[in-house]
C-alpha cells in the first residue's frame, strides 16, 4: 500500500468500529459514484481501493487506500488488512488470484463472483462460456489474431461477416465484410479501435438478421428465501458516430418486445447471471428479431445502461446493485418511459477548439427541455473515448422521451466544441 494513503486509512479504520457493513470497491472511476452513494444510504462503509491517490471517488467514499490492483500480493494484503464483508470489482485491471484468496476465507464475498470477475476482462472466454458451456443461441462466431487468420475464417464461413475488436467497446471498430477485399480494412478498423494495451484480436460473426439491440438488466441477490433474480424492463440502444468523430450512444426504456421474445431474453439472462455467480447487477446484451433472441454479450458492470434508470425506475440500477450486494429486498418497478444519450469525446486528428463555452449557460439551455436532466462527468486521466456528458429525459411514451433526450444532447454537446 502506498505510504500516505495507507497511514490515513489505518487511522480512519479504527474510528468507526465494526457496526457498519464494510464494502471494498476495487476501482474508483466516476461511474461508480452512484453505487457508492446507494451503498452509503443503506448504511454500508465504502472503502475505495485504487492505484491513484486522487481517484475520482476519493472525495465521497468513507476511506481510500492506494494499492496496485494488478499486483496479487499487494492486493491480497490490502484485502486481508481491510477485512471487508464484500469486495466489489469495478475495474478490469484486478489481480484475480488475490480475489480467489479473499473468497477462500469464507468471510469476504466477491461481486461479481470469482468467475464473473475473471471473465469481465476476457470477452473471448465470456463468449465461449455462453455458446459452448451454456448452449445459448448466438450468431456463429470465430476469433482471429491476424489478417491471415481472419482470411481463413472468411474462406471457411463465407460472407457476409461482421468483425469487431475483442477488446473494444461502444460498437466502435465494427465492419461488415462482403468480399475478400474487405478483410484487411476490417482488420485494421477493428484493431485501431481496441482498448489500449489489449492484444490485436477480433471477433468475426456470421451476420444474422435482427431488428434491435437490447440490454436486459438482471439483479441477482441472496435474501432470507435464498437466491433471487429479477429483471428490469428491456432497454433498447444504438450508437452512431458523426463525420467529425463525435460518438453518441442512445438508450431507451422500455423497448417493445413480444411476450415470447421477452421470455427468451429472461431465460438467457438468468442462465448467464447464475453461471457467473455472485451478487449484483448484470447487463445482458441481446440481438432481437421478432420472437428470436441471440446472446451478444454480458457486462458485469452495466453502468451505461444503468444511467438511464436513474430517471425511469423507482430503484435505479445502482440502487438495485447495492441492494443485491447487501442481500436486501429489491423491486424493478418502472415509473416512467425514458431515454438517454451518452456523449463521448472525439477521436481528434487536429487541435482542440480554443473556445471555452459558459457551462452554466449551456446546462441551463439544456434543462429548458421538458422533463430533462443532465450529467457532466469528471475524469482522472485521458482516454480516446471518455464519457463527457449524459442527456436524460422522460415522457409519456418512449418516442417523446427519445425526442426530448435528443434535444438535450444537441444543446449539451456545445460544452465540448
Coordinates of N, CA and C in Angstrom, one line a residue, residues 21-150:
X21 N -21.5 -2.4 7.7 CA -21.0 -3.4 6.7 C -20.0 -2.8 5.8
X22 N -18.8 -3.4 5.8 CA -17.7 -2.8 5.1 C -17.6 -3.4 3.6
X23 N -17.6 -2.5 2.7 CA -17.5 -2.8 1.2 C -16.2 -2.2 0.7
X24 N -15.4 -3.0 0.1 CA -14.2 -2.5 -0.6 C -14.5 -2.5 -2.1
X25 N -14.3 -1.3 -2.7 CA -14.6 -1.1 -4.1 C -13.3 -1.0 -4.8
X26 N -13.0 -2.0 -5.7 CA -11.7 -2.1 -6.4 C -11.9 -1.3 -7.7
X27 N -11.3 -0.1 -7.7 CA -11.5 0.8 -8.8 C -12.4 2.0 -8.4
X28 N -11.9 3.2 -8.8 CA -12.6 4.4 -8.3 C -13.0 5.3 -9.4
X29 N -13.5 4.8 -10.5 CA -13.9 5.6 -11.6 C -15.2 6.4 -11.3
X30 N -15.4 7.5 -12.0 CA -16.5 8.3 -11.7 C -17.9 7.6 -11.9
X31 N -18.0 6.6 -12.7 CA -19.3 6.0 -13.0 C -19.7 5.2 -11.7
X32 N -18.8 4.9 -10.8 CA -19.2 4.2 -9.6 C -19.8 5.1 -8.5
X33 N -19.8 6.4 -8.8 CA -20.3 7.4 -7.8 C -21.7 7.1 -7.3
X34 N -22.6 6.7 -8.2 CA -24.0 6.4 -7.8 C -24.1 5.2 -7.0
X35 N -23.2 4.2 -7.3 CA -23.2 3.0 -6.5 C -22.7 3.3 -5.1
X36 N -21.6 4.1 -5.0 CA -21.1 4.4 -3.6 C -22.2 5.1 -2.8
X37 N -22.9 6.1 -3.4 CA -24.0 6.8 -2.7 C -25.1 5.8 -2.3
X38 N -25.4 4.9 -3.2 CA -26.5 3.9 -2.8 C -26.1 3.1 -1.7
X39 N -24.9 2.6 -1.6 CA -24.4 1.7 -0.6 C -24.3 2.5 0.8
X40 N -23.9 3.7 0.7 CA -23.8 4.5 1.9 C -25.2 4.8 2.5
X41 N -26.1 5.1 1.6 CA -27.5 5.3 2.1 C -28.1 4.1 2.8
X42 N -27.6 3.0 2.5 CA -28.1 1.7 3.1 C -27.2 1.3 4.3
X43 N -26.4 2.2 4.7 CA -25.6 2.0 6.0 C -24.3 1.4 5.8
X44 N -23.8 1.2 4.6 CA -22.5 0.5 4.4 C -21.4 1.5 4.5
X45 N -20.2 1.0 4.8 CA -19.0 1.8 4.8 C -18.2 1.4 3.6
X46 N -18.0 2.4 2.7 CA -17.3 2.1 1.4 C -15.9 2.6 1.4
X47 N -15.0 1.6 1.1 CA -13.6 1.9 1.0 C -13.1 1.8 -0.4
X48 N -12.6 2.9 -1.0 CA -12.2 2.9 -2.4 C -10.7 2.4 -2.4
X49 N -10.5 1.4 -3.2 CA -9.1 0.9 -3.4 C -8.7 1.1 -4.9
X50 N -7.7 1.8 -5.1 CA -7.3 2.1 -6.4 C -5.8 2.5 -6.5
X51 N -5.2 2.6 -7.7 CA -3.8 2.9 -7.8 C -3.5 4.4 -7.7
X52 N -4.5 5.2 -7.7 CA -4.3 6.6 -7.7 C -4.6 7.2 -6.3
X53 N -3.8 8.2 -5.9 CA -4.1 8.8 -4.6 C -5.2 9.8 -4.7
X54 N -5.6 10.3 -5.9 CA -6.6 11.3 -6.0 C -7.7 10.8 -7.0
X55 N -8.1 9.5 -6.9 CA -9.1 9.0 -7.8 C -10.4 9.7 -7.7
X56 N -11.3 9.6 -8.7 CA -12.5 10.4 -8.8 C -13.4 10.3 -7.5
X57 N -13.4 9.1 -6.9 CA -14.4 8.9 -5.8 C -13.8 9.1 -4.4
X58 N -12.6 9.5 -4.3 CA -11.9 9.6 -3.0 C -12.5 10.7 -2.2
X59 N -13.3 11.6 -2.8 CA -13.9 12.7 -2.0 C -15.2 12.3 -1.4
X60 N -15.8 11.2 -1.8 CA -17.1 10.9 -1.3 C -17.1 9.5 -0.5
X61 N -16.1 8.7 -0.7 CA -16.1 7.4 0.0 C -15.7 7.6 1.5
X62 N -16.0 6.6 2.3 CA -15.6 6.7 3.7 C -14.1 6.7 3.9
X63 N -13.4 5.9 3.1 CA -12.0 5.8 3.2 C -11.4 5.4 1.9
X64 N -10.1 5.6 1.7 CA -9.4 5.3 0.5 C -8.1 4.7 0.8
X65 N -7.7 3.7 -0.1 CA -6.4 3.1 0.1 C -5.8 3.0 -1.3
X66 N -4.5 3.2 -1.4 CA -3.8 3.2 -2.7 C -3.0 1.9 -2.8
X67 N -3.3 1.1 -3.7 CA -2.6 -0.2 -4.0 C -2.5 -0.4 -5.5
X68 N -1.6 -1.2 -5.9 CA -1.5 -1.7 -7.3 C -2.5 -2.8 -7.4
X69 N -3.7 -2.5 -8.1 CA -4.7 -3.5 -8.2 C -4.3 -4.8 -9.0
X70 N -3.2 -4.6 -9.9 CA -2.8 -5.7 -10.7 C -1.7 -6.6 -10.0
X71 N -1.3 -6.2 -8.8 CA -0.3 -7.0 -8.1 C -1.0 -7.9 -7.1
X72 N -0.9 -9.2 -7.3 CA -1.6 -10.2 -6.5 C -1.2 -10.0 -5.0
X73 N 0.1 -10.0 -4.7 CA 0.5 -9.9 -3.3 C 0.0 -8.6 -2.6
X74 N 0.2 -7.5 -3.3 CA -0.2 -6.2 -2.7 C -1.7 -6.2 -2.5
X75 N -2.5 -6.6 -3.5 CA -4.0 -6.5 -3.4 C -4.4 -7.5 -2.3
X76 N -3.9 -8.7 -2.3 CA -4.3 -9.7 -1.3 C -4.0 -9.2 0.1
X77 N -2.9 -8.5 0.3 CA -2.5 -8.0 1.6 C -3.5 -6.9 2.0
X78 N -3.9 -6.1 1.1 CA -4.8 -5.0 1.4 C -6.2 -5.5 1.8
X79 N -6.7 -6.5 1.1 CA -8.0 -7.1 1.4 C -7.9 -7.8 2.8
X80 N -6.8 -8.5 3.0 CA -6.6 -9.2 4.3 C -6.6 -8.1 5.4
X81 N -6.0 -7.0 5.2 CA -5.9 -6.0 6.2 C -7.2 -5.3 6.5
X82 N -8.0 -5.0 5.4 CA -9.2 -4.3 5.5 C -10.4 -5.2 6.0
X83 N -10.3 -6.5 5.7 CA -11.3 -7.4 6.1 C -12.7 -7.0 5.7
X84 N -13.0 -6.7 4.4 CA -14.3 -6.2 4.1 C -15.3 -7.4 4.0
X85 N -16.5 -7.1 4.2 CA -17.6 -8.2 4.1 C -17.8 -8.4 2.6
X86 N -17.7 -7.4 1.8 CA -17.9 -7.5 0.3 C -16.7 -6.8 -0.4
X87 N -16.2 -7.5 -1.5 CA -15.3 -6.9 -2.4 C -16.0 -6.7 -3.7
X88 N -16.2 -5.5 -4.2 CA -16.8 -5.2 -5.4 C -15.8 -4.8 -6.5
X89 N -15.7 -5.6 -7.5 CA -14.7 -5.4 -8.6 C -15.3 -4.4 -9.6
X90 N -14.7 -3.2 -9.7 CA -15.1 -2.1 -10.6 C -14.0 -1.7 -11.5
X91 N -13.1 -2.6 -11.8 CA -12.0 -2.4 -12.8 C -11.6 -3.7 -13.5
X92 N -11.2 -3.6 -14.7 CA -10.7 -4.7 -15.4 C -9.3 -5.1 -15.1
X93 N -8.6 -4.2 -14.4 CA -7.2 -4.4 -14.1 C -7.1 -4.8 -12.6
X94 N -7.5 -6.0 -12.4 CA -7.5 -6.5 -11.0 C -6.9 -7.9 -11.0
X95 N -6.0 -8.2 -10.0 CA -5.3 -9.5 -9.9 C -6.3 -10.5 -9.3
X96 N -6.8 -11.4 -10.2 CA -7.9 -12.3 -9.8 C -7.4 -13.4 -8.8
X97 N -6.1 -13.7 -8.8 CA -5.6 -14.6 -7.8 C -5.8 -14.1 -6.4
X98 N -5.6 -12.8 -6.2 CA -5.9 -12.2 -4.9 C -7.3 -12.3 -4.5
X99 N -8.2 -12.2 -5.5 CA -9.7 -12.3 -5.2 C -10.0 -13.7 -4.8
X100 N -9.3 -14.7 -5.4 CA -9.6 -16.1 -5.0 C -9.1 -16.3 -3.6
X101 N -8.0 -15.7 -3.2 CA -7.5 -15.9 -1.8 C -8.6 -15.3 -0.8
X102 N -9.1 -14.1 -1.2 CA -10.1 -13.4 -0.4 C -11.4 -14.3 -0.2
X103 N -11.8 -14.9 -1.4 CA -13.0 -15.7 -1.3 C -12.8 -16.9 -0.5
X104 N -11.6 -17.5 -0.5 CA -11.3 -18.7 0.3 C -11.4 -18.5 1.8
X105 N -11.4 -17.3 2.2 CA -11.5 -17.0 3.7 C -12.9 -17.4 4.2
X106 N -13.9 -17.4 3.3 CA -15.3 -17.6 3.7 C -16.0 -16.4 4.4
X107 N -15.2 -15.4 4.6 CA -15.8 -14.2 5.2 C -16.1 -13.1 4.2
X108 N -15.2 -12.9 3.2 CA -15.4 -11.9 2.2 C -16.2 -12.5 1.0
X109 N -17.2 -11.8 0.5 CA -18.0 -12.2 -0.7 C -17.5 -11.3 -1.9
X110 N -17.4 -11.9 -3.0 CA -17.0 -11.2 -4.2 C -18.2 -10.8 -5.1
X111 N -18.1 -9.6 -5.6 CA -19.2 -9.1 -6.5 C -18.5 -8.6 -7.8
X112 N -18.7 -9.2 -8.9 CA -19.4 -10.4 -9.1 C -18.6 -11.6 -8.5
X113 N -19.1 -12.8 -8.7 CA -18.3 -14.0 -8.2 C -17.0 -14.0 -8.9
X114 N -16.1 -15.0 -8.5 CA -14.8 -15.1 -9.0 C -14.8 -15.3 -10.5
X115 N -15.7 -16.2 -10.9 CA -15.8 -16.5 -12.4 C -16.1 -15.2 -13.2
X116 N -17.1 -14.5 -12.7 CA -17.5 -13.3 -13.3 C -16.4 -12.2 -13.4
X117 N -15.7 -12.1 -12.3 CA -14.6 -11.2 -12.2 C -13.5 -11.5 -13.2
X118 N -13.2 -12.8 -13.4 CA -12.2 -13.2 -14.3 C -12.6 -13.0 -15.8
X119 N -13.9 -13.3 -16.0 CA -14.4 -13.2 -17.4 C -14.7 -11.8 -17.8
X120 N -14.8 -10.9 -16.8 CA -15.1 -9.5 -17.2 C -14.0 -8.9 -18.1
X121 N -12.8 -9.4 -17.9 CA -11.6 -8.9 -18.7 C -11.3 -9.9 -19.8
X122 N -12.2 -10.8 -20.1 CA -11.9 -11.8 -21.1 C -13.1 -12.0 -22.0
X123 N -13.4 -11.1 -22.9 CA -14.6 -11.2 -23.7 C -14.6 -12.6 -24.5
X124 N -13.5 -13.1 -24.9 CA -13.4 -14.3 -25.6 C -13.9 -15.5 -24.8
X125 N -13.4 -15.5 -23.5 CA -13.9 -16.5 -22.6 C -15.3 -16.4 -22.3
X126 N -15.8 -15.2 -22.2 CA -17.3 -15.0 -21.9 C -18.1 -15.5 -23.0
X127 N -17.7 -15.3 -24.3 CA -18.5 -15.8 -25.4 C -18.4 -17.3 -25.5
X128 N -17.3 -17.9 -25.2 CA -17.2 -19.3 -25.2 C -18.0 -20.0 -24.1
X129 N -18.1 -19.3 -22.9 CA -18.9 -19.8 -21.8 C -20.4 -19.8 -22.3
X130 N -20.8 -18.7 -22.9 CA -22.2 -18.7 -23.3 C -22.6 -19.7 -24.4
X131 N -21.7 -19.8 -25.4 CA -22.0 -20.7 -26.5 C -21.7 -22.2 -26.2
X132 N -20.5 -22.4 -25.7 CA -20.1 -23.8 -25.6 C -20.6 -24.5 -24.3
X133 N -20.5 -23.8 -23.2 CA -20.9 -24.4 -21.9 C -22.4 -24.3 -21.7
X134 N -23.0 -23.1 -21.9 CA -24.4 -22.8 -21.6 C -25.3 -23.2 -22.8
X135 N -24.7 -23.2 -24.0 CA -25.5 -23.6 -25.2 C -26.5 -22.5 -25.5
X136 N -26.2 -21.2 -25.3 CA -27.1 -20.1 -25.6 C -27.1 -19.9 -27.1
X137 N -28.2 -19.4 -27.6 CA -28.2 -19.1 -29.1 C -27.4 -17.9 -29.4
X138 N -26.4 -18.0 -30.2 CA -25.5 -16.9 -30.7 C -25.4 -17.0 -32.2
X139 N -25.0 -15.9 -32.8 CA -24.5 -16.0 -34.2 C -23.3 -16.8 -34.2
X140 N -23.1 -17.6 -35.3 CA -21.9 -18.4 -35.4 C -20.7 -17.5 -35.4
X141 N -19.6 -17.8 -34.6 CA -18.5 -16.9 -34.4 C -17.2 -17.6 -34.4
X142 N -16.1 -16.8 -34.7 CA -14.8 -17.2 -34.7 C -13.9 -16.1 -34.1
X143 N -12.7 -16.4 -33.6 CA -11.8 -15.4 -33.2 C -10.5 -15.5 -34.1
X144 N -9.9 -14.3 -34.4 CA -8.8 -14.3 -35.2 C -7.7 -13.3 -34.6
X145 N -6.5 -13.7 -34.7 CA -5.4 -12.9 -34.2 C -4.5 -12.3 -35.2
X146 N -4.9 -12.4 -36.5 CA -4.1 -11.8 -37.5 C -5.0 -11.7 -38.8
X147 N -4.5 -10.9 -39.8 CA -5.2 -10.8 -41.0 C -5.3 -12.2 -41.7
X148 N -4.3 -12.9 -41.6 CA -4.3 -14.3 -42.2 C -5.3 -15.2 -41.6
X149 N -5.4 -15.1 -40.3 CA -6.4 -15.9 -39.6 C -7.8 -15.5 -40.0
X150 N -8.0 -14.2 -40.1 CA -9.3 -13.6 -40.4 C -9.7 -14.1 -41.9

